[in-house]
């Protein structure tokens, strides 16, 4: 079974621009979560989507938004980029089905490295 | 809110020896999961081991085992027979046990411990 995929792997943007990152979960996984990783703040939770609904949100400004499609693929959008948004953005998918081995475990994608200049 | 603390920013160990990484957490919840993730230089986050809070038996996965002390809110990782490929950043993480499809899930991570295995 294919793992979590994220595109693009690398992005360079300038301040004020906006960016969209994409995440395709493991087949059958309905939960997709996003995390931001920076040297200063470590790993921080952004939000979680389940069945196209955001059901959990971290403490990030409204410039960070996301959505999930009917096939469980998720996108994350950051508007009006700031230098501090430079980070590795990780996506993780999880199965809620108790019949699935290793359900309630989050499997991570390789990440998207965003650099804001 | 939950917090996870890893007090050892860096550790090193000789190949084939044993090393223990420490983690403490704080929560008022009773049903939760604890995880250790490994992040090598590739930055790919890999799950090493998982512990369910309601299980008293410590989890083991090959060379990896945990010492889970629920009352003390402690969750340490022991790596036996360390290998060069174990060199990575290790993160301890907490997640509430989801209560049905309507409850959210999120991982709360510690600061990480950079482990270096020396030949």
PDB file of C-alpha atoms in Angstrom:
ATOM      1  CA  UNK A   1       0.000   0.000   0.000  1.00  0.00           C
ATOM      2  CA  UNK A   2       1.423   3.391  -0.969  1.00  0.00           C
ATOM      3  CA  UNK A   3       2.397   5.759   1.820  1.00  0.00           C
ATOM      4  CA  UNK A   4       1.445   9.372   2.409  1.00  0.00           C
ATOM      5  CA  UNK A   5       2.569  11.620  -0.413  1.00  0.00           C
ATOM      6  CA  UNK A   6       3.092  15.359  -0.340  1.00  0.00           C
ATOM      7  CA  UNK A   7       3.627  17.778  -3.193  1.00  0.00           C
ATOM      8  CA  UNK A   8       5.618  19.751  -3.885  1.00  0.00           C
ATOM      9  CA  UNK A   9       8.635  18.659  -1.866  1.00  0.00           C
ATOM     10  CA  UNK A  10      10.283  22.065  -2.016  1.00  0.00           C
ATOM     11  CA  UNK A  11       8.937  25.581  -2.485  1.00  0.00           C
ATOM     12  CA  UNK A  12      10.478  29.010  -2.507  1.00  0.00           C
ATOM     13  CA  UNK A  13       8.170  31.988  -2.172  1.00  0.00           C
ATOM     14  CA  UNK A  14       8.505  35.661  -1.322  1.00  0.00           C
ATOM     15  CA  UNK A  15       6.808  37.576   1.452  1.00  0.00           C
ATOM     16  CA  UNK A  16       3.218  38.462   0.742  1.00  0.00           C
ATOM     17  CA  UNK A  17       2.614  35.597  -1.666  1.00  0.00           C
ATOM     18  CA  UNK A  18       0.341  32.686  -0.974  1.00  0.00           C
ATOM     19  CA  UNK A  19       1.059  28.977  -1.241  1.00  0.00           C
ATOM     20  CA  UNK A  20      -0.897  25.730  -1.485  1.00  0.00           C
ATOM     21  CA  UNK A  21       0.490  22.405  -0.319  1.00  0.00           C
ATOM     22  CA  UNK A  22      -1.054  19.062  -1.140  1.00  0.00           C
ATOM     23  CA  UNK A  23      -1.264  15.790   0.741  1.00  0.00           C
ATOM     24  CA  UNK A  24      -2.577  12.412  -0.393  1.00  0.00           C
ATOM     25  CA  UNK A  25      -3.221  10.036   2.511  1.00  0.00           C
ATOM     26  CA  UNK A  26      -2.816   6.288   2.634  1.00  0.00           C
ATOM     27  CA  UNK A  27      -5.683   4.617   0.819  1.00  0.00           C
ATOM     28  CA  UNK A  28      -8.606   4.133   3.191  1.00  0.00           C
ATOM     29  CA  UNK A  29      -7.421   6.698   5.738  1.00  0.00           C
ATOM     30  CA  UNK A  30     -10.028   9.380   6.351  1.00  0.00           C
ATOM     31  CA  UNK A  31      -8.132  11.593   8.802  1.00  0.00           C
ATOM     32  CA  UNK A  32      -5.460  13.991   7.598  1.00  0.00           C
ATOM     33  CA  UNK A  33      -3.485  16.217   9.962  1.00  0.00           C
ATOM     34  CA  UNK A  34      -0.976  18.951   9.244  1.00  0.00           C
ATOM     35  CA  UNK A  35       2.030  19.944  11.333  1.00  0.00           C
ATOM     36  CA  UNK A  36       4.581  22.714  11.073  1.00  0.00           C
ATOM     37  CA  UNK A  37       8.174  21.976  12.044  1.00  0.00           C
ATOM     38  CA  UNK A  38      10.667  24.772  12.712  1.00  0.00           C
ATOM     39  CA  UNK A  39      13.952  24.825  14.624  1.00  0.00           C
ATOM     40  CA  UNK A  40      12.600  27.369  17.083  1.00  0.00           C
ATOM     41  CA  UNK A  41       9.080  26.086  17.749  1.00  0.00           C
ATOM     42  CA  UNK A  42       9.527  22.409  17.071  1.00  0.00           C
ATOM     43  CA  UNK A  43       6.568  20.397  15.819  1.00  0.00           C
ATOM     44  CA  UNK A  44       3.237  22.164  16.097  1.00  0.00           C
ATOM     45  CA  UNK A  45      -0.210  20.960  15.138  1.00  0.00           C
ATOM     46  CA  UNK A  46      -2.011  23.032  12.530  1.00  0.00           C
ATOM     47  CA  UNK A  47      -5.318  21.262  11.916  1.00  0.00           C
ATOM     48  CA  UNK A  48      -7.022  17.953  11.232  1.00  0.00           C
ATOM     49  CA  UNK A  49      -9.590  17.054   8.620  1.00  0.00           C
ATOM     50  CA  UNK A  50     -11.918  14.100   8.668  1.00  0.00           C
ATOM     51  CA  UNK A  51     -14.546  13.364   6.018  1.00  0.00           C
ATOM     52  CA  UNK A  52     -14.090  16.825   4.499  1.00  0.00           C
ATOM     53  CA  UNK A  53     -14.634  18.589   7.838  1.00  0.00           C
ATOM     54  CA  UNK A  54     -12.100  20.361   9.986  1.00  0.00           C
ATOM     55  CA  UNK A  55     -12.597  18.873  13.425  1.00  0.00           C
ATOM     56  CA  UNK A  56      -9.476  20.018  15.230  1.00  0.00           C
ATOM     57  CA  UNK A  57      -7.408  23.169  14.993  1.00  0.00           C
ATOM     58  CA  UNK A  58      -4.156  24.400  16.504  1.00  0.00           C
ATOM     59  CA  UNK A  59      -3.159  27.918  17.482  1.00  0.00           C
ATOM     60  CA  UNK A  60      -2.256  29.407  14.154  1.00  0.00           C
ATOM     61  CA  UNK A  61      -3.520  32.634  12.586  1.00  0.00           C
ATOM     62  CA  UNK A  62      -6.296  32.642  10.029  1.00  0.00           C
ATOM     63  CA  UNK A  63      -3.746  32.945   7.230  1.00  0.00           C
ATOM     64  CA  UNK A  64      -3.382  29.176   7.585  1.00  0.00           C
ATOM     65  CA  UNK A  65      -6.310  27.279   6.164  1.00  0.00           C
ATOM     66  CA  UNK A  66      -7.013  23.909   4.695  1.00  0.00           C
ATOM     67  CA  UNK A  67      -9.580  21.672   3.149  1.00  0.00           C
ATOM     68  CA  UNK A  68     -10.212  18.046   2.402  1.00  0.00           C
ATOM     69  CA  UNK A  69     -11.774  16.548  -0.676  1.00  0.00           C
ATOM     70  CA  UNK A  70     -14.133  13.602  -1.000  1.00  0.00           C
ATOM     71  CA  UNK A  71     -11.221  11.294  -1.852  1.00  0.00           C
ATOM     72  CA  UNK A  72      -9.554  12.344   1.458  1.00  0.00           C
ATOM     73  CA  UNK A  73      -6.807  14.297  -0.259  1.00  0.00           C
ATOM     74  CA  UNK A  74      -6.082  17.495   1.619  1.00  0.00           C
ATOM     75  CA  UNK A  75      -4.659  20.872   0.785  1.00  0.00           C
ATOM     76  CA  UNK A  76      -3.196  23.479   3.062  1.00  0.00           C
ATOM     77  CA  UNK A  77      -3.061  27.133   2.123  1.00  0.00           C
ATOM     78  CA  UNK A  78      -1.006  29.926   3.614  1.00  0.00           C
ATOM     79  CA  UNK A  79      -1.837  33.450   2.511  1.00  0.00           C
ATOM     80  CA  UNK A  80       0.255  36.595   2.874  1.00  0.00           C
ATOM     81  CA  UNK A  81       3.421  34.668   3.600  1.00  0.00           C
ATOM     82  CA  UNK A  82       5.782  35.896   6.286  1.00  0.00           C
ATOM     83  CA  UNK A  83       9.437  35.042   6.816  1.00  0.00           C
ATOM     84  CA  UNK A  84       8.462  33.086   9.909  1.00  0.00           C
ATOM     85  CA  UNK A  85       6.367  30.711   7.825  1.00  0.00           C
ATOM     86  CA  UNK A  86       9.541  29.118   6.513  1.00  0.00           C
ATOM     87  CA  UNK A  87       9.294  25.554   7.783  1.00  0.00           C
ATOM     88  CA  UNK A  88       8.881  21.906   7.007  1.00  0.00           C
ATOM     89  CA  UNK A  89       5.177  21.161   6.666  1.00  0.00           C
ATOM     90  CA  UNK A  90       4.277  17.597   7.483  1.00  0.00           C
ATOM     91  CA  UNK A  91       1.077  15.823   6.656  1.00  0.00           C
ATOM     92  CA  UNK A  92      -0.069  12.693   8.472  1.00  0.00           C
ATOM     93  CA  UNK A  93      -2.921  10.316   7.796  1.00  0.00           C
ATOM     94  CA  UNK A  94      -4.696   7.991  10.158  1.00  0.00           C
ATOM     95  CA  UNK A  95      -7.315   5.279   9.984  1.00  0.00           C
ATOM     96  CA  UNK A  96     -10.255   5.317  12.377  1.00  0.00           C
ATOM     97  CA  UNK A  97     -11.348   1.832  11.523  1.00  0.00           C
ATOM     98  CA  UNK A  98     -10.702  -0.436  14.502  1.00  0.00           C
ATOM     99  CA  UNK A  99     -10.574  -3.374  12.115  1.00  0.00           C
ATOM    100  CA  UNK A 100      -7.481  -1.904  10.483  1.00  0.00           C
ATOM    101  CA  UNK A 101      -4.115  -2.887  11.865  1.00  0.00           C
ATOM    102  CA  UNK A 102      -2.339   0.065  13.415  1.00  0.00           C
ATOM    103  CA  UNK A 103      -5.429   2.238  13.425  1.00  0.00           C
ATOM    104  CA  UNK A 104      -5.124   5.327  15.606  1.00  0.00           C
ATOM    105  CA  UNK A 105      -1.540   5.767  14.460  1.00  0.00           C
ATOM    106  CA  UNK A 106      -0.511   8.737  12.368  1.00  0.00           C
ATOM    107  CA  UNK A 107       1.627   7.967   9.335  1.00  0.00           C
ATOM    108  CA  UNK A 108       3.651  10.870   8.015  1.00  0.00           C
ATOM    109  CA  UNK A 109       4.523  12.014   4.531  1.00  0.00           C
ATOM    110  CA  UNK A 110       7.996  13.217   3.537  1.00  0.00           C
ATOM    111  CA  UNK A 111       7.065  16.865   4.073  1.00  0.00           C
ATOM    112  CA  UNK A 112       7.141  20.038   2.029  1.00  0.00           C
ATOM    113  CA  UNK A 113      10.034  22.379   2.708  1.00  0.00           C
ATOM    114  CA  UNK A 114       8.783  25.966   2.341  1.00  0.00           C
ATOM    115  CA  UNK A 115      11.264  28.814   2.202  1.00  0.00           C
ATOM    116  CA  UNK A 116       9.967  32.375   2.340  1.00  0.00           C
ATOM    117  CA  UNK A 117      12.358  35.063   1.126  1.00  0.00           C
TER     118      UNK A 117
ATOM    119  CA  UNK B   1      -3.730  21.035  27.468  1.00  0.00           C
ATOM    120  CA  UNK B   2      -1.157  18.321  27.253  1.00  0.00           C
ATOM    121  CA  UNK B   3       2.560  18.934  27.391  1.00  0.00           C
ATOM    122  CA  UNK B   4       5.459  16.645  26.549  1.00  0.00           C
ATOM    123  CA  UNK B   5       8.990  17.255  27.795  1.00  0.00           C
ATOM    124  CA  UNK B   6      12.223  15.706  26.619  1.00  0.00           C
ATOM    125  CA  UNK B   7      15.020  16.934  28.842  1.00  0.00           C
ATOM    126  CA  UNK B   8      17.924  15.524  26.825  1.00  0.00           C
ATOM    127  CA  UNK B   9      18.554  17.636  23.706  1.00  0.00           C
ATOM    128  CA  UNK B  10      21.457  15.426  22.614  1.00  0.00           C
ATOM    129  CA  UNK B  11      22.762  11.968  23.420  1.00  0.00           C
ATOM    130  CA  UNK B  12      25.402   9.712  22.000  1.00  0.00           C
ATOM    131  CA  UNK B  13      26.068   5.996  22.297  1.00  0.00           C
ATOM    132  CA  UNK B  14      28.589   3.534  20.970  1.00  0.00           C
ATOM    133  CA  UNK B  15      27.463   1.024  18.412  1.00  0.00           C
ATOM    134  CA  UNK B  16      26.072  -2.179  19.995  1.00  0.00           C
ATOM    135  CA  UNK B  17      25.489  -0.505  23.352  1.00  0.00           C
ATOM    136  CA  UNK B  18      22.192   0.385  25.017  1.00  0.00           C
ATOM    137  CA  UNK B  19      20.787   3.876  25.433  1.00  0.00           C
ATOM    138  CA  UNK B  20      17.696   5.249  27.141  1.00  0.00           C
ATOM    139  CA  UNK B  21      15.865   8.398  26.080  1.00  0.00           C
ATOM    140  CA  UNK B  22      13.643  10.142  28.610  1.00  0.00           C
ATOM    141  CA  UNK B  23      10.208  11.671  28.214  1.00  0.00           C
ATOM    142  CA  UNK B  24       7.694  13.063  30.675  1.00  0.00           C
ATOM    143  CA  UNK B  25       4.229  14.328  29.931  1.00  0.00           C
ATOM    144  CA  UNK B  26       1.396  16.068  31.644  1.00  0.00           C
ATOM    145  CA  UNK B  27      -2.269  15.373  31.080  1.00  0.00           C
ATOM    146  CA  UNK B  28      -5.532  15.140  32.947  1.00  0.00           C
ATOM    147  CA  UNK B  29      -6.820  12.523  30.520  1.00  0.00           C
ATOM    148  CA  UNK B  30      -6.991   8.845  31.387  1.00  0.00           C
ATOM    149  CA  UNK B  31      -7.210   7.290  27.936  1.00  0.00           C
ATOM    150  CA  UNK B  32      -4.397   8.158  25.596  1.00  0.00           C
ATOM    151  CA  UNK B  33      -1.562   6.909  23.448  1.00  0.00           C
ATOM    152  CA  UNK B  34       2.130   7.607  23.688  1.00  0.00           C
ATOM    153  CA  UNK B  35       4.516   7.286  20.787  1.00  0.00           C
ATOM    154  CA  UNK B  36       8.156   7.511  19.944  1.00  0.00           C
ATOM    155  CA  UNK B  37       8.913   8.783  16.463  1.00  0.00           C
ATOM    156  CA  UNK B  38      12.278   8.819  14.738  1.00  0.00           C
ATOM    157  CA  UNK B  39      13.286  11.497  12.247  1.00  0.00           C
ATOM    158  CA  UNK B  40      16.541  10.728  10.401  1.00  0.00           C
ATOM    159  CA  UNK B  41      18.342  13.316   8.276  1.00  0.00           C
ATOM    160  CA  UNK B  42      15.899  12.607   5.450  1.00  0.00           C
ATOM    161  CA  UNK B  43      13.286  14.282   7.712  1.00  0.00           C
ATOM    162  CA  UNK B  44      10.853  11.390   7.178  1.00  0.00           C
ATOM    163  CA  UNK B  45       8.970  10.861  10.450  1.00  0.00           C
ATOM    164  CA  UNK B  46       8.896   7.163  11.295  1.00  0.00           C
ATOM    165  CA  UNK B  47       6.920   5.575  14.096  1.00  0.00           C
ATOM    166  CA  UNK B  48       9.185   3.527  16.358  1.00  0.00           C
ATOM    167  CA  UNK B  49       6.842   2.295  19.059  1.00  0.00           C
ATOM    168  CA  UNK B  50       3.410   2.926  20.534  1.00  0.00           C
ATOM    169  CA  UNK B  51       1.991   2.477  24.028  1.00  0.00           C
ATOM    170  CA  UNK B  52      -1.669   2.512  24.981  1.00  0.00           C
ATOM    171  CA  UNK B  53      -2.196   4.026  28.408  1.00  0.00           C
ATOM    172  CA  UNK B  54      -4.706   1.418  29.534  1.00  0.00           C
ATOM    173  CA  UNK B  55      -2.186  -1.355  28.944  1.00  0.00           C
ATOM    174  CA  UNK B  56       0.148  -1.919  31.864  1.00  0.00           C
ATOM    175  CA  UNK B  57       2.539  -4.060  29.862  1.00  0.00           C
ATOM    176  CA  UNK B  58       5.392  -2.124  28.319  1.00  0.00           C
ATOM    177  CA  UNK B  59       5.497  -2.157  24.527  1.00  0.00           C
ATOM    178  CA  UNK B  60       8.429  -3.725  22.697  1.00  0.00           C
ATOM    179  CA  UNK B  61       9.418  -3.712  19.043  1.00  0.00           C
ATOM    180  CA  UNK B  62      12.544  -5.727  18.346  1.00  0.00           C
ATOM    181  CA  UNK B  63      15.453  -3.687  19.782  1.00  0.00           C
ATOM    182  CA  UNK B  64      13.150  -0.941  21.023  1.00  0.00           C
ATOM    183  CA  UNK B  65      11.247  -1.042  24.295  1.00  0.00           C
ATOM    184  CA  UNK B  66       9.605   1.454  26.585  1.00  0.00           C
ATOM    185  CA  UNK B  67       9.329   1.952  30.301  1.00  0.00           C
ATOM    186  CA  UNK B  68       5.852   3.352  30.832  1.00  0.00           C
ATOM    187  CA  UNK B  69       5.151   4.706  34.309  1.00  0.00           C
ATOM    188  CA  UNK B  70       1.603   6.060  34.199  1.00  0.00           C
ATOM    189  CA  UNK B  71       1.477   7.438  37.731  1.00  0.00           C
ATOM    190  CA  UNK B  72       4.756   9.245  37.242  1.00  0.00           C
ATOM    191  CA  UNK B  73       3.758  10.289  33.699  1.00  0.00           C
ATOM    192  CA  UNK B  74       7.016   9.005  32.374  1.00  0.00           C
ATOM    193  CA  UNK B  75       7.643   7.259  29.065  1.00  0.00           C
ATOM    194  CA  UNK B  76      11.257   6.383  28.282  1.00  0.00           C
ATOM    195  CA  UNK B  77      12.618   4.613  25.217  1.00  0.00           C
ATOM    196  CA  UNK B  78      15.350   2.007  25.451  1.00  0.00           C
ATOM    197  CA  UNK B  79      17.336   1.114  22.359  1.00  0.00           C
ATOM    198  CA  UNK B  80      19.363  -2.065  22.670  1.00  0.00           C
ATOM    199  CA  UNK B  81      22.253  -3.097  20.442  1.00  0.00           C
ATOM    200  CA  UNK B  82      22.403   0.395  18.927  1.00  0.00           C
ATOM    201  CA  UNK B  83      23.106   0.567  15.209  1.00  0.00           C
ATOM    202  CA  UNK B  84      24.494   3.353  13.062  1.00  0.00           C
ATOM    203  CA  UNK B  85      21.118   3.606  11.361  1.00  0.00           C
ATOM    204  CA  UNK B  86      19.547   4.568  14.679  1.00  0.00           C
ATOM    205  CA  UNK B  87      21.199   7.983  14.401  1.00  0.00           C
ATOM    206  CA  UNK B  88      18.279  10.399  14.236  1.00  0.00           C
ATOM    207  CA  UNK B  89      16.159  12.895  16.115  1.00  0.00           C
ATOM    208  CA  UNK B  90      13.733  11.096  18.403  1.00  0.00           C
ATOM    209  CA  UNK B  91      10.418  12.640  19.366  1.00  0.00           C
ATOM    210  CA  UNK B  92       8.116  11.579  22.150  1.00  0.00           C
ATOM    211  CA  UNK B  93       4.476  12.297  21.369  1.00  0.00           C
ATOM    212  CA  UNK B  94       1.088  12.177  23.098  1.00  0.00           C
ATOM    213  CA  UNK B  95      -2.356  11.695  21.607  1.00  0.00           C
ATOM    214  CA  UNK B  96      -5.727  11.455  23.317  1.00  0.00           C
ATOM    215  CA  UNK B  97      -7.601   8.278  22.568  1.00  0.00           C
ATOM    216  CA  UNK B  98     -10.281   9.344  20.093  1.00  0.00           C
ATOM    217  CA  UNK B  99     -13.816   8.945  21.372  1.00  0.00           C
ATOM    218  CA  UNK B 100     -15.641   8.227  18.157  1.00  0.00           C
ATOM    219  CA  UNK B 101     -15.542   9.914  14.796  1.00  0.00           C
ATOM    220  CA  UNK B 102     -16.614  13.319  16.079  1.00  0.00           C
ATOM    221  CA  UNK B 103     -13.656  13.802  18.396  1.00  0.00           C
ATOM    222  CA  UNK B 104     -10.478  15.151  16.925  1.00  0.00           C
ATOM    223  CA  UNK B 105      -7.020  13.746  17.217  1.00  0.00           C
ATOM    224  CA  UNK B 106      -3.736  15.558  17.449  1.00  0.00           C
ATOM    225  CA  UNK B 107      -0.188  14.676  18.353  1.00  0.00           C
ATOM    226  CA  UNK B 108       1.607  16.808  20.917  1.00  0.00           C
ATOM    227  CA  UNK B 109       5.350  16.456  20.516  1.00  0.00           C
ATOM    228  CA  UNK B 110       8.292  16.950  22.809  1.00  0.00           C
ATOM    229  CA  UNK B 111      11.288  19.019  21.797  1.00  0.00           C
ATOM    230  CA  UNK B 112      13.214  16.022  20.540  1.00  0.00           C
ATOM    231  CA  UNK B 113      16.467  14.253  21.429  1.00  0.00           C
ATOM    232  CA  UNK B 114      19.218  14.065  18.837  1.00  0.00           C
ATOM    233  CA  UNK B 115      20.775  10.623  19.142  1.00  0.00           C
ATOM    234  CA  UNK B 116      24.139   9.889  17.560  1.00  0.00           C
ATOM    235  CA  UNK B 117      25.415   6.329  17.333  1.00  0.00           C
ATOM    236  CA  UNK B 118      29.187   6.241  17.060  1.00  0.00           C
ATOM    237  CA  UNK B 119      31.097   3.405  15.366  1.00  0.00           C
TER     238      UNK B 119
END
